[in-house]
mmCIF file of N, CA and C in Angstrom:
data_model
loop_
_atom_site.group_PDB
_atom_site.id
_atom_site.type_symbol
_atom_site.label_atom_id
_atom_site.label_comp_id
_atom_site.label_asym_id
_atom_site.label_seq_id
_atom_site.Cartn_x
_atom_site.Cartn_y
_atom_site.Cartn_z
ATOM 1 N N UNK A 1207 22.377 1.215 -13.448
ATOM 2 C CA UNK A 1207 23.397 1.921 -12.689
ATOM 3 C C UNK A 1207 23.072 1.758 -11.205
ATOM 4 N N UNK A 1208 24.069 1.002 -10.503
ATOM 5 C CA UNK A 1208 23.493 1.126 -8.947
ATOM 6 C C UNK A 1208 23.631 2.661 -8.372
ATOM 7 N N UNK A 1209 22.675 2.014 -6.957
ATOM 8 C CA UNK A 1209 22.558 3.790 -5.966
ATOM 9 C C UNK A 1209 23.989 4.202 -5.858
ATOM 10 N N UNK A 1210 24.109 5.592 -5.819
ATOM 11 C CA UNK A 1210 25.223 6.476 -5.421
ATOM 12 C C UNK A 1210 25.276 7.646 -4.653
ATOM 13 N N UNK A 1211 25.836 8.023 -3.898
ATOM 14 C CA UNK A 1211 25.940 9.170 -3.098
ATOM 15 C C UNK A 1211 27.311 9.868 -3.538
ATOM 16 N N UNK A 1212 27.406 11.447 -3.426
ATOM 17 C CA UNK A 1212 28.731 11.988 -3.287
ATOM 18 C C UNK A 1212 28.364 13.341 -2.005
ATOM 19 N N UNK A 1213 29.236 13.108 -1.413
ATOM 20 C CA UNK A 1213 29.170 14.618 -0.805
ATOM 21 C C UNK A 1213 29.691 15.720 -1.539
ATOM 22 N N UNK A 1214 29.536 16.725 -0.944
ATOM 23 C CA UNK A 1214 29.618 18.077 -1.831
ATOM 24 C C UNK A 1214 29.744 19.238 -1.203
ATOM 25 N N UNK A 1215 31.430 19.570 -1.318
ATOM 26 C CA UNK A 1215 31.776 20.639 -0.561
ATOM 27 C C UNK A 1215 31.829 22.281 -1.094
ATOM 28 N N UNK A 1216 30.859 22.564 -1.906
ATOM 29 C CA UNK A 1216 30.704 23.788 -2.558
ATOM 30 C C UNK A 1216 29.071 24.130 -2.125
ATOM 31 N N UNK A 1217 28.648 23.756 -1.864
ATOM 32 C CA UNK A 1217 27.178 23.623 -1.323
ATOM 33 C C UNK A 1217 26.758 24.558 -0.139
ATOM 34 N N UNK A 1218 27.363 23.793 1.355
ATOM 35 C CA UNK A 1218 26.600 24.107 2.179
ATOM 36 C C UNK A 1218 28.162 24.256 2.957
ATOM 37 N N UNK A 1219 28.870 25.696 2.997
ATOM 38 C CA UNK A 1219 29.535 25.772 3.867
ATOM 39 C C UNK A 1219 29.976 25.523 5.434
ATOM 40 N N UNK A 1220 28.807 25.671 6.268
ATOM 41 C CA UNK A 1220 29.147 25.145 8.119
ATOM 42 C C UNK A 1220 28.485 24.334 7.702
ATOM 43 N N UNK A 1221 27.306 23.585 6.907
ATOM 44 C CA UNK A 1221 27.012 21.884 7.140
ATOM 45 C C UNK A 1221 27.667 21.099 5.744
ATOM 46 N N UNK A 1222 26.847 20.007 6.286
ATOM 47 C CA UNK A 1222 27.308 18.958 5.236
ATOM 48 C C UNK A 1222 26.690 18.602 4.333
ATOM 49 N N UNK A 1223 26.306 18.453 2.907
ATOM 50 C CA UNK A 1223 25.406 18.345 1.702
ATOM 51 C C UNK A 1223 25.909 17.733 1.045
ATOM 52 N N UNK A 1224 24.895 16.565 0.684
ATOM 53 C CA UNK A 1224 25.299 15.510 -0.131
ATOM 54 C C UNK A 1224 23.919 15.196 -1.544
ATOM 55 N N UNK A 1225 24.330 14.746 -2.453
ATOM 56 C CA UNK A 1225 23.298 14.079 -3.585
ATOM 57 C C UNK A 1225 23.524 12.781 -2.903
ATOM 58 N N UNK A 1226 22.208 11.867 -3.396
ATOM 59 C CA UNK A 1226 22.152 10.504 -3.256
ATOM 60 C C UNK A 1226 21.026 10.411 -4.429
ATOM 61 N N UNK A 1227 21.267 8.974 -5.358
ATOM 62 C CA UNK A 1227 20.779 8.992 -6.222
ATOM 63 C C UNK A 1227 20.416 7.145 -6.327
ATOM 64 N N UNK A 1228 19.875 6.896 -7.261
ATOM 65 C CA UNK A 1228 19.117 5.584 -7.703
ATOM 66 C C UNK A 1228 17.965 5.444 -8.645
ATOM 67 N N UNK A 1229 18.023 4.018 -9.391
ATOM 68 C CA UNK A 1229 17.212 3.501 -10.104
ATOM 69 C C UNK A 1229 15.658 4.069 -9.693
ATOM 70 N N UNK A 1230 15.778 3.301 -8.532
ATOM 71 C CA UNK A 1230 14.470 3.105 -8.172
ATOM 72 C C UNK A 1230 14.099 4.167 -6.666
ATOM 73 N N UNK A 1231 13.106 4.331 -5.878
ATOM 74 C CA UNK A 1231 12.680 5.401 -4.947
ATOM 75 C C UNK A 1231 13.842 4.326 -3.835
ATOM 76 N N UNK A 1232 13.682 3.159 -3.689
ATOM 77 C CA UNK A 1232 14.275 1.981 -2.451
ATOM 78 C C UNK A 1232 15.858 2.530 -2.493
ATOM 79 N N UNK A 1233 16.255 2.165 -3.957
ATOM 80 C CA UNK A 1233 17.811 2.964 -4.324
ATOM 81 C C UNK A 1233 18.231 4.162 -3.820
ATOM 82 N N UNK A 1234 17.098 5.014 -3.840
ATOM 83 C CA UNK A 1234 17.475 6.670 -3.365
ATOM 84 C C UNK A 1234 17.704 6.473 -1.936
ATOM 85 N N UNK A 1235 16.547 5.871 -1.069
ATOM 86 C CA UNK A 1235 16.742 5.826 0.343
ATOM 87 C C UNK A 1235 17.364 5.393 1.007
ATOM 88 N N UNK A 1236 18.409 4.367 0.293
ATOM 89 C CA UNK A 1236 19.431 3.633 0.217
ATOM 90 C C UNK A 1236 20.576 3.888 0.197
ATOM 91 N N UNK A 1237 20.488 4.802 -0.337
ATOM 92 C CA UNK A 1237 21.708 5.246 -0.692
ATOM 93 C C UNK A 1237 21.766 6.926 0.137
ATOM 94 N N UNK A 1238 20.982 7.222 0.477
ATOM 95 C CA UNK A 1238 20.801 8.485 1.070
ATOM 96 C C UNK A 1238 20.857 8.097 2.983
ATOM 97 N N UNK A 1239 20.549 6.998 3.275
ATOM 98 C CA UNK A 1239 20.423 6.696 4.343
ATOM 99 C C UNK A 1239 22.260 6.344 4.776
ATOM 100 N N UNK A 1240 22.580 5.466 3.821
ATOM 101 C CA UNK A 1240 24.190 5.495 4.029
ATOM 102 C C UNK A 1240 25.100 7.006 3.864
ATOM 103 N N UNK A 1241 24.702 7.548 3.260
ATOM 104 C CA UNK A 1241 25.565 8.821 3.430
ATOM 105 C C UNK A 1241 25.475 9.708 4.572
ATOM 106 N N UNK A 1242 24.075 9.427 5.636
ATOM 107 C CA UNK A 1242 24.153 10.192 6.553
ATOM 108 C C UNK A 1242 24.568 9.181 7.613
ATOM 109 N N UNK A 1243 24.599 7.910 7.431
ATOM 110 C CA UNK A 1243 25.410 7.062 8.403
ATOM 111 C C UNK A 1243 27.117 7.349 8.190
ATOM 112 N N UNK A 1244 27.151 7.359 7.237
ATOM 113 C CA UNK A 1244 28.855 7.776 6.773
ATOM 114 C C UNK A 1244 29.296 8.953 6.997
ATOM 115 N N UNK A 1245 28.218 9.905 7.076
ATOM 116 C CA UNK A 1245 28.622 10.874 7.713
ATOM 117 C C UNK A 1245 29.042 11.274 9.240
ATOM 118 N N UNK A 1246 28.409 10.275 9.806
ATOM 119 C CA UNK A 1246 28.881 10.052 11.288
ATOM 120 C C UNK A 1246 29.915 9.377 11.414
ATOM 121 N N UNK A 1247 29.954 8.266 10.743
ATOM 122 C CA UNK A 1247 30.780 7.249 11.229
ATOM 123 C C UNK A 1247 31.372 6.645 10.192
ATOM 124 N N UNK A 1248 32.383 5.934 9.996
ATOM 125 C CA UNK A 1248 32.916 4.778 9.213
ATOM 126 C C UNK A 1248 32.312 3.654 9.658
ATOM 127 N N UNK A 1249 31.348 3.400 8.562
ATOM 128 C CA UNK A 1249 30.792 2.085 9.172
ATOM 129 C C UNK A 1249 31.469 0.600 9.609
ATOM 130 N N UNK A 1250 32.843 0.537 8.276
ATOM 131 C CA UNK A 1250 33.730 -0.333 8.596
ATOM 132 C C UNK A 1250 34.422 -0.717 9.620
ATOM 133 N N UNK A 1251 34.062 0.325 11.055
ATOM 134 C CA UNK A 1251 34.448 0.490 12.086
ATOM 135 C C UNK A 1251 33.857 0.100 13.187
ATOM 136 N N UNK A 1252 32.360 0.227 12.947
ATOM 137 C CA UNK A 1252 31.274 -0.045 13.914
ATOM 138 C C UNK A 1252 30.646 -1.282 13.693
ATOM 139 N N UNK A 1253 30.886 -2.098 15.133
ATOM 140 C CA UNK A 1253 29.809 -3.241 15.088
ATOM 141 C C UNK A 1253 28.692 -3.700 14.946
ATOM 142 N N UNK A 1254 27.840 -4.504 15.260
ATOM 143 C CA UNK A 1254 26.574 -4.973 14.897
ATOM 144 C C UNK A 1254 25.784 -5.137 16.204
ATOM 145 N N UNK A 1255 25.588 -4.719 17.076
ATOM 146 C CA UNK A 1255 25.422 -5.481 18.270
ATOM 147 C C UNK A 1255 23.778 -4.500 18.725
ATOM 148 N N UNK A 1256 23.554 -3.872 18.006
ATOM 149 C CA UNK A 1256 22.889 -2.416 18.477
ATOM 150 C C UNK A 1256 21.855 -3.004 17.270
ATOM 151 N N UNK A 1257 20.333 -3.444 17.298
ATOM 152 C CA UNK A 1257 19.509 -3.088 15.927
ATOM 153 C C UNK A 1257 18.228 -2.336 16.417
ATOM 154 N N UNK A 1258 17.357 -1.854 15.630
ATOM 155 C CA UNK A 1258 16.466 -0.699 15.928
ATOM 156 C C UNK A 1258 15.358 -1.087 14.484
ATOM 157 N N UNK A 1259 14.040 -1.829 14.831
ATOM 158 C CA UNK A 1259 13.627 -1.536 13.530
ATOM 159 C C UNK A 1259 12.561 -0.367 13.424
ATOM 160 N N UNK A 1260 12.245 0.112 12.673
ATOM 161 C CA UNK A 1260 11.146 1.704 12.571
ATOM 162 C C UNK A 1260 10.083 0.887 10.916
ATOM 163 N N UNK A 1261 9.416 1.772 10.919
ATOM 164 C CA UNK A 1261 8.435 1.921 10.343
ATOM 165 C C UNK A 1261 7.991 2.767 10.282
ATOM 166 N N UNK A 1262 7.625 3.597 8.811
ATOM 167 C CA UNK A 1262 7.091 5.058 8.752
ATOM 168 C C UNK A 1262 6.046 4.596 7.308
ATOM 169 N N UNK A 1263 4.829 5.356 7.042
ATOM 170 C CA UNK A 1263 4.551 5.637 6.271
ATOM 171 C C UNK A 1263 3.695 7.337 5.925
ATOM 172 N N UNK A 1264 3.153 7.082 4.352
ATOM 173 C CA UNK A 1264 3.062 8.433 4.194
ATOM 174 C C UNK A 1264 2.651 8.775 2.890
ATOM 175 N N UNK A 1265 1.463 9.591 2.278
ATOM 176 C CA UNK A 1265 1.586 9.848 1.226
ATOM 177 C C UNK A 1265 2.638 10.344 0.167
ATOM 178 N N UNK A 1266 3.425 11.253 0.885
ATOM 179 C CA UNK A 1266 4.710 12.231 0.816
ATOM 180 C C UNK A 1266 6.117 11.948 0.300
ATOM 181 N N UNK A 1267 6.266 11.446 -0.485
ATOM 182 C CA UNK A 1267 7.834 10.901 -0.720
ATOM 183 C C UNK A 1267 8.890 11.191 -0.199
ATOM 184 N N UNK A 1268 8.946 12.292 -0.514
ATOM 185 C CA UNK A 1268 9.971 13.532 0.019
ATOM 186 C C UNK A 1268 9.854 13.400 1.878
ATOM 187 N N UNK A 1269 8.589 13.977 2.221
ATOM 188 C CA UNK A 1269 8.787 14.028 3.574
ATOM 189 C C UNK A 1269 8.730 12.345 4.286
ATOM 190 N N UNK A 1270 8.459 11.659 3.626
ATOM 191 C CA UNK A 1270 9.008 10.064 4.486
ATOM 192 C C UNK A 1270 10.296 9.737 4.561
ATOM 193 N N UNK A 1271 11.161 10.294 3.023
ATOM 194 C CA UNK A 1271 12.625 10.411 3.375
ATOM 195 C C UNK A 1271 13.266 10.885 4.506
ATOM 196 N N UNK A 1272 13.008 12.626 4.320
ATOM 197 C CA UNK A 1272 13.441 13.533 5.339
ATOM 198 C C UNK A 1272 12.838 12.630 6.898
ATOM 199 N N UNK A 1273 11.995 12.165 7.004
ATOM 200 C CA UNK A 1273 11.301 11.794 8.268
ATOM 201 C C UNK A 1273 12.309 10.494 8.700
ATOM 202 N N UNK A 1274 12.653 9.987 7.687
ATOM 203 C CA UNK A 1274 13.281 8.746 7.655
ATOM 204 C C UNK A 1274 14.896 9.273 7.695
ATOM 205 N N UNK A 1275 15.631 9.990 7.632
ATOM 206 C CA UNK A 1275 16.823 10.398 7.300
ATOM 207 C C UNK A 1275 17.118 10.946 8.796
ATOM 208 N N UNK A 1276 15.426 12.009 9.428
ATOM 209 C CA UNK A 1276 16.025 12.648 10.734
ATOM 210 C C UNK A 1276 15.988 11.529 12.073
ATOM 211 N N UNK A 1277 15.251 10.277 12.079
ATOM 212 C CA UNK A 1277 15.112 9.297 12.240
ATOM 213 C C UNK A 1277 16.286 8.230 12.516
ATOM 214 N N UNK A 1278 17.345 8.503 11.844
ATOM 215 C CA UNK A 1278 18.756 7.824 11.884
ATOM 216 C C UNK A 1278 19.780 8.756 12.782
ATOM 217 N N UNK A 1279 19.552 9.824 12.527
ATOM 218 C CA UNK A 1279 19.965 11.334 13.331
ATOM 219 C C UNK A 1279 19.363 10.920 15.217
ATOM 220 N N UNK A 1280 18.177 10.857 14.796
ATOM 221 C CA UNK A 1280 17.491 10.726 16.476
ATOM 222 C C UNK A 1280 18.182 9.058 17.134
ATOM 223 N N UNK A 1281 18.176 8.370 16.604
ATOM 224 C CA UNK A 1281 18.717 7.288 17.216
ATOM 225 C C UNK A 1281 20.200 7.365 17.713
ATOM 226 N N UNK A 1282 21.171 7.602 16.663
ATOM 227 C CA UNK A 1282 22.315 8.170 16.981
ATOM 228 C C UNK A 1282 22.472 8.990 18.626
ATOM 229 N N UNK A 1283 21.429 9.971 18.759
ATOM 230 C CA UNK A 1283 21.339 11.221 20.336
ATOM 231 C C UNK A 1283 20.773 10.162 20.796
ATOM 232 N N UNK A 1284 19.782 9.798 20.492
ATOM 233 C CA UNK A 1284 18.898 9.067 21.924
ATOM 234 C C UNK A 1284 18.999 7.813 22.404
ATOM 235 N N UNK A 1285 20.318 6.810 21.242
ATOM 236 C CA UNK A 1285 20.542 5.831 22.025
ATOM 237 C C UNK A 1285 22.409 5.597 22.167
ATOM 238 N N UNK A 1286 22.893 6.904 21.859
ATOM 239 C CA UNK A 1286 24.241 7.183 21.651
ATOM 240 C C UNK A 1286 25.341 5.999 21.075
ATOM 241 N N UNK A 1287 24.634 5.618 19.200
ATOM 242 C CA UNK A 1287 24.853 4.887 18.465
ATOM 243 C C UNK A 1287 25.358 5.177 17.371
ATOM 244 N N UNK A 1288 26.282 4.615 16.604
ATOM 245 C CA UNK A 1288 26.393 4.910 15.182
ATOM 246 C C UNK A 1288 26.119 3.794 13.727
ATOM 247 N N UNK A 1289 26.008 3.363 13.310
ATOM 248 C CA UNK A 1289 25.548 2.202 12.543
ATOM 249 C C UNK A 1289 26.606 1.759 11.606
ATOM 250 N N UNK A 1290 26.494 0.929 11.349
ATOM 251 C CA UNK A 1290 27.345 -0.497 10.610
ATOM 252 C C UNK A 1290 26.929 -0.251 9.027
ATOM 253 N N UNK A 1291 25.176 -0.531 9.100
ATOM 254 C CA UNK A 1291 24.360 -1.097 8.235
ATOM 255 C C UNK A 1291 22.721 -0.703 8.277
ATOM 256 N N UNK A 1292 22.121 -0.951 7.052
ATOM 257 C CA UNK A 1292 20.738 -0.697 7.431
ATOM 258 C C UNK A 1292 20.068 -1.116 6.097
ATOM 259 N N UNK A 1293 19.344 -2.098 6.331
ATOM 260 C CA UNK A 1293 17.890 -2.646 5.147
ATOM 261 C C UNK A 1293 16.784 -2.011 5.758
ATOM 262 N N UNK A 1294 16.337 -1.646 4.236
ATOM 263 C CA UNK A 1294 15.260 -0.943 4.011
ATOM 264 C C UNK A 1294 14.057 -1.538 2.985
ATOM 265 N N UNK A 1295 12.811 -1.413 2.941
ATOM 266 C CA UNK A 1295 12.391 -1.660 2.111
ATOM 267 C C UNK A 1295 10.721 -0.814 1.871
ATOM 268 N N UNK A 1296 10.725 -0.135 0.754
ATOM 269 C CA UNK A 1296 9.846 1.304 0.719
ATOM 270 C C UNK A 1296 8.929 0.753 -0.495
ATOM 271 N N UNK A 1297 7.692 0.891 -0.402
ATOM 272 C CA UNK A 1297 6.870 -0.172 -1.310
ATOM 273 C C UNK A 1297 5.604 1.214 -0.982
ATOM 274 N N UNK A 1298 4.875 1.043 -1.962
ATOM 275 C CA UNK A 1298 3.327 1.680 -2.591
ATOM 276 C C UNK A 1298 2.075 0.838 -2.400
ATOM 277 N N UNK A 1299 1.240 1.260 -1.254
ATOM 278 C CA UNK A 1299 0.111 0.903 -2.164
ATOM 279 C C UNK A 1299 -0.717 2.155 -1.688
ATOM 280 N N UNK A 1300 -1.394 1.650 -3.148
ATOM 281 C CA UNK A 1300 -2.445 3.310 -3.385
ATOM 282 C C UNK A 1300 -1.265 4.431 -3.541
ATOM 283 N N UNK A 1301 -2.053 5.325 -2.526
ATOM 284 C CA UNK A 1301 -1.402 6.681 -2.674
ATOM 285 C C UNK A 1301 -0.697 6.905 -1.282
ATOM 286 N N UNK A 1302 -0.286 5.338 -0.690
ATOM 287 C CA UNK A 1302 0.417 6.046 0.423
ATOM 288 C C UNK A 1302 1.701 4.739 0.128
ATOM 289 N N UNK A 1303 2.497 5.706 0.510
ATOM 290 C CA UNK A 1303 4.222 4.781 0.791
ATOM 291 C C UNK A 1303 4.346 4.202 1.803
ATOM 292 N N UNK A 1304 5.192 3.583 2.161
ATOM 293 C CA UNK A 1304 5.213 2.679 3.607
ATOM 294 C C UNK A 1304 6.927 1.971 3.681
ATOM 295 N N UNK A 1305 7.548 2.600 4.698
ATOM 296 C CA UNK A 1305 8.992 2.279 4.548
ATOM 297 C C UNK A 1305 9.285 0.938 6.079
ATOM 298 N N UNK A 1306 9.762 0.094 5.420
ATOM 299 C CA UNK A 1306 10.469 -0.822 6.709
ATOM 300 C C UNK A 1306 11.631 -0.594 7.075
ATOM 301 N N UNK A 1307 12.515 -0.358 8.171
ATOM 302 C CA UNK A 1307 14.043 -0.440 7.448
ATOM 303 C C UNK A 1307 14.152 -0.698 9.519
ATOM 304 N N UNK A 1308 15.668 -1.635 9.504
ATOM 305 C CA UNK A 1308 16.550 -2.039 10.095
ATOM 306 C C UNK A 1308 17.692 -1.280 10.509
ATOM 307 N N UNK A 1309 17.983 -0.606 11.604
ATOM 308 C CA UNK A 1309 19.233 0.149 11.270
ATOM 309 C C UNK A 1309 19.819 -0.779 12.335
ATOM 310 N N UNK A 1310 21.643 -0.867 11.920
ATOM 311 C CA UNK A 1310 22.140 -1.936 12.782
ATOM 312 C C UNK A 1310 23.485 -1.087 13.262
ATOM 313 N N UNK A 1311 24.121 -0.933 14.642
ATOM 314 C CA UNK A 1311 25.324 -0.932 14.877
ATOM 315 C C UNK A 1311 25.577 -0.685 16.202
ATOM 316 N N UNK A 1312 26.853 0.122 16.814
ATOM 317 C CA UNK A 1312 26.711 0.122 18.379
ATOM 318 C C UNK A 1312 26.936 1.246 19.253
ATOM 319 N N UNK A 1313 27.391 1.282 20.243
ATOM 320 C CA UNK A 1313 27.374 2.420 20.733
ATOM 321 C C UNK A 1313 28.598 3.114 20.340
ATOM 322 N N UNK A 1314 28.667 4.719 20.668
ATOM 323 C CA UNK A 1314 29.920 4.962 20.150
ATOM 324 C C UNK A 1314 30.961 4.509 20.997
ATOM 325 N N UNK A 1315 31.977 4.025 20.307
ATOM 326 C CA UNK A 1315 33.504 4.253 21.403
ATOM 327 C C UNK A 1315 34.877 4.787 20.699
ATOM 328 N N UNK A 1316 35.007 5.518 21.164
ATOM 329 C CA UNK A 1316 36.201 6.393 20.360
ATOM 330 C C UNK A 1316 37.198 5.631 20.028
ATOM 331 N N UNK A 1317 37.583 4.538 20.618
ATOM 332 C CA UNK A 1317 38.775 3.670 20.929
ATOM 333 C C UNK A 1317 38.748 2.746 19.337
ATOM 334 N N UNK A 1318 37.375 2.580 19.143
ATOM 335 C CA UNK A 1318 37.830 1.537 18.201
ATOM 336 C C UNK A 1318 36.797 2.072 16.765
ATOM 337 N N UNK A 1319 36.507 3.145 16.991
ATOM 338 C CA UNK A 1319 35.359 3.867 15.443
ATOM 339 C C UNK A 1319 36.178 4.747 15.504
ATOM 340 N N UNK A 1320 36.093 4.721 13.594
ATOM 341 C CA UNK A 1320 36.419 6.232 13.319
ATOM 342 C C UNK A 1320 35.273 7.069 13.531
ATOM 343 N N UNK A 1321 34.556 8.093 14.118
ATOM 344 C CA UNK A 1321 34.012 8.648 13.921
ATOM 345 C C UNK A 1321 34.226 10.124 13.328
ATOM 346 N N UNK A 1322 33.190 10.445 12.722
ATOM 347 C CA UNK A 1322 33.434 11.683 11.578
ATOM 348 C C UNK A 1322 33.126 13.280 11.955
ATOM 349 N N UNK A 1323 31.203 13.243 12.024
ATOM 350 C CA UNK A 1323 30.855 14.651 11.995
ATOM 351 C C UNK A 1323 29.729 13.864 13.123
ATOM 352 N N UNK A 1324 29.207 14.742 14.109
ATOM 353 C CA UNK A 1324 28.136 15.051 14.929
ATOM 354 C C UNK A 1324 26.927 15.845 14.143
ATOM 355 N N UNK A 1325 26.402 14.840 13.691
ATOM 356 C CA UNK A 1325 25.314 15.107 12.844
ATOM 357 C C UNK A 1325 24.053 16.059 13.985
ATOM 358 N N UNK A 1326 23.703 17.025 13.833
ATOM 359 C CA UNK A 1326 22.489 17.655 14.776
ATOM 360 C C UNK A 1326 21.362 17.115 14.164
ATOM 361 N N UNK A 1327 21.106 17.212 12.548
ATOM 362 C CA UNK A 1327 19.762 17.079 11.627
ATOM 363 C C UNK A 1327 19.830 17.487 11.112
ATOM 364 N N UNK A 1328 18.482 17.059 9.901
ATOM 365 C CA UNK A 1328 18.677 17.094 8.801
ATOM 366 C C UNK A 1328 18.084 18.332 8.317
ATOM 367 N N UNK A 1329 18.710 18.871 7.468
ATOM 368 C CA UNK A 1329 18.053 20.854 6.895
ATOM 369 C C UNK A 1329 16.765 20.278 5.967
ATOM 370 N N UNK A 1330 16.158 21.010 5.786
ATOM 371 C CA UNK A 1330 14.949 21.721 4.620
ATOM 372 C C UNK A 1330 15.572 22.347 3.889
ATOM 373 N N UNK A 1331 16.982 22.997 3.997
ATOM 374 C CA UNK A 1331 17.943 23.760 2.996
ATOM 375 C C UNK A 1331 18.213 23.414 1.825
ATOM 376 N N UNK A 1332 17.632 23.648 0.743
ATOM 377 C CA UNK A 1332 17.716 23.104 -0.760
ATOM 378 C C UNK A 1332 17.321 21.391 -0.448
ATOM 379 N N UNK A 1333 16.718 20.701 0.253
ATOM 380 C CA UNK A 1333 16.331 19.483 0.236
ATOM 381 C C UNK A 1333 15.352 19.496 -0.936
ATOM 382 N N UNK A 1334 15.495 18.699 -2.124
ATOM 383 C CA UNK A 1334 14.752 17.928 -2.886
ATOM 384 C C UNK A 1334 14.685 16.716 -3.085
ATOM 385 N N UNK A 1335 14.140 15.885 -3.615
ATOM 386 C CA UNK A 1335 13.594 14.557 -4.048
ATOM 387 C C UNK A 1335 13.111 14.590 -5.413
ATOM 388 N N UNK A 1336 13.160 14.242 -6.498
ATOM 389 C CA UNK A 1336 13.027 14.166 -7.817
ATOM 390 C C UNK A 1336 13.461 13.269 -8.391
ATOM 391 N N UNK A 1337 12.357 13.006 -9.239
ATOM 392 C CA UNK A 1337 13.068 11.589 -10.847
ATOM 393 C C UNK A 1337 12.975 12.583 -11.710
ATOM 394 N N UNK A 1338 14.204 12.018 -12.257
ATOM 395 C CA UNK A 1338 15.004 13.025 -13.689
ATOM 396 C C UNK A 1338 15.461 11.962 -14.270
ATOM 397 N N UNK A 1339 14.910 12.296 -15.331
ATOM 398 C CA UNK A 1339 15.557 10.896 -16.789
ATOM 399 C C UNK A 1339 15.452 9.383 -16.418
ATOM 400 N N UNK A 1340 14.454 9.014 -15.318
ATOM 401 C CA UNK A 1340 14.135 7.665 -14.388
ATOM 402 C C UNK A 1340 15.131 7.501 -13.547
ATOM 403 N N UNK A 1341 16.052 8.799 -13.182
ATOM 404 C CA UNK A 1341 16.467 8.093 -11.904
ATOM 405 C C UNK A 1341 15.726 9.091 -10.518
ATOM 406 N N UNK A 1342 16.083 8.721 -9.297
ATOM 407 C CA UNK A 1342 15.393 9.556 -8.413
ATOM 408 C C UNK A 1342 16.784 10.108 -7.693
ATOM 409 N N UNK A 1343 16.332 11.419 -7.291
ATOM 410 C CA UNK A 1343 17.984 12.140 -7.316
ATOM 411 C C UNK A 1343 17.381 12.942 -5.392
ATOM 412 N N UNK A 1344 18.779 12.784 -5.074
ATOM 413 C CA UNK A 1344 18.030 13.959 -3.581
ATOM 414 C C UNK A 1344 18.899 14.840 -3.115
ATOM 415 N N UNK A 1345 18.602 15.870 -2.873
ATOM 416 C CA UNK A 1345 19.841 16.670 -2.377
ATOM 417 C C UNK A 1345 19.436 17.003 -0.890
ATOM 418 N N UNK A 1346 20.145 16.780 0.413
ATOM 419 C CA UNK A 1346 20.417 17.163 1.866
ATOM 420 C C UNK A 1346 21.338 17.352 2.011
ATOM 421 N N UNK A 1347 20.870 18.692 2.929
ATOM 422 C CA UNK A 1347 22.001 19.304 4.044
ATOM 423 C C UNK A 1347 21.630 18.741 4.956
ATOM 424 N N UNK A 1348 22.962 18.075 5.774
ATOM 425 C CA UNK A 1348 22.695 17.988 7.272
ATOM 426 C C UNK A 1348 23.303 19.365 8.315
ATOM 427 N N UNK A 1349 22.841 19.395 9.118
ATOM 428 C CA UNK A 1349 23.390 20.231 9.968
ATOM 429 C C UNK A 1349 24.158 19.766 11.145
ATOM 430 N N UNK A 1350 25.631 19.790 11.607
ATOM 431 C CA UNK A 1350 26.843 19.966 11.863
ATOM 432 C C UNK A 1350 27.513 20.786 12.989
#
């Protein structure tokens, strides 16, 4: 089953809360990383012209996500961007994780993006990370 996201409007009334789900941990972040890009923006809208690569690692699953999720949030304020696109790639060794990822797109311009919600960051509010039945499931609020 490929990664999936849905947002979810029974959740988190003044913010925004979404599941993102996948096969594998790469799938989850994958798919969790596009829903808070989609939450800003229509990516179908935004160009390519803008890339940013990061690097995080971490024993922590959970908190390399969240670290990695508020991370897409901070670029957005601090280089007044919204993204297209973004490869990632989140790999193990030992007992620590280690995430690569690419985020790609441009600055905002009202004229030619749809843009959506003004993402502030990402909550601790019911945030989990979990594999259930082998898939890995996440629930975030962003804050709005």
């Amino acid at each position: 089953m490929p990664a999936s996201f849905r947002f979810l409007d029974d959740v988190a009334l003044a913010d925004l809360a979404f599941d993102a789900e996948g096969d594998t941990v790469q799938e989850v972040f994958e798919a969790a990383s596009q829903a808070v890009m989609e939450a800003m923006a229509d990516p179908e809208t935004v160009g390519a012209i803008w890339t940013r690569r990061a690097e995080h690692a971490g024993s922590d699953l959970a908190e390399l996500l969240f670290d990695w999720l508020s991370g897409i949030v901070y670029w957005k304020d601090a280089a007044g961007v919204v993204f297209s696109r973004v490869a990632i790639s989140v790999t193990q060794a030992g007992a620590e994780w280690r995430l690569a990822a690419t985020l790609t797109g441009e600055p905002v311009n009202r004229a030619t993006q749809e843009l959506r919600n003004d993402v502030k960051g990402v909550t601790k509010h019911l945030y989990r990370l979990h594999q259930d039945n082998g898939r890995w499931r996440v629930r975030v609020v962003l804050d709005v």
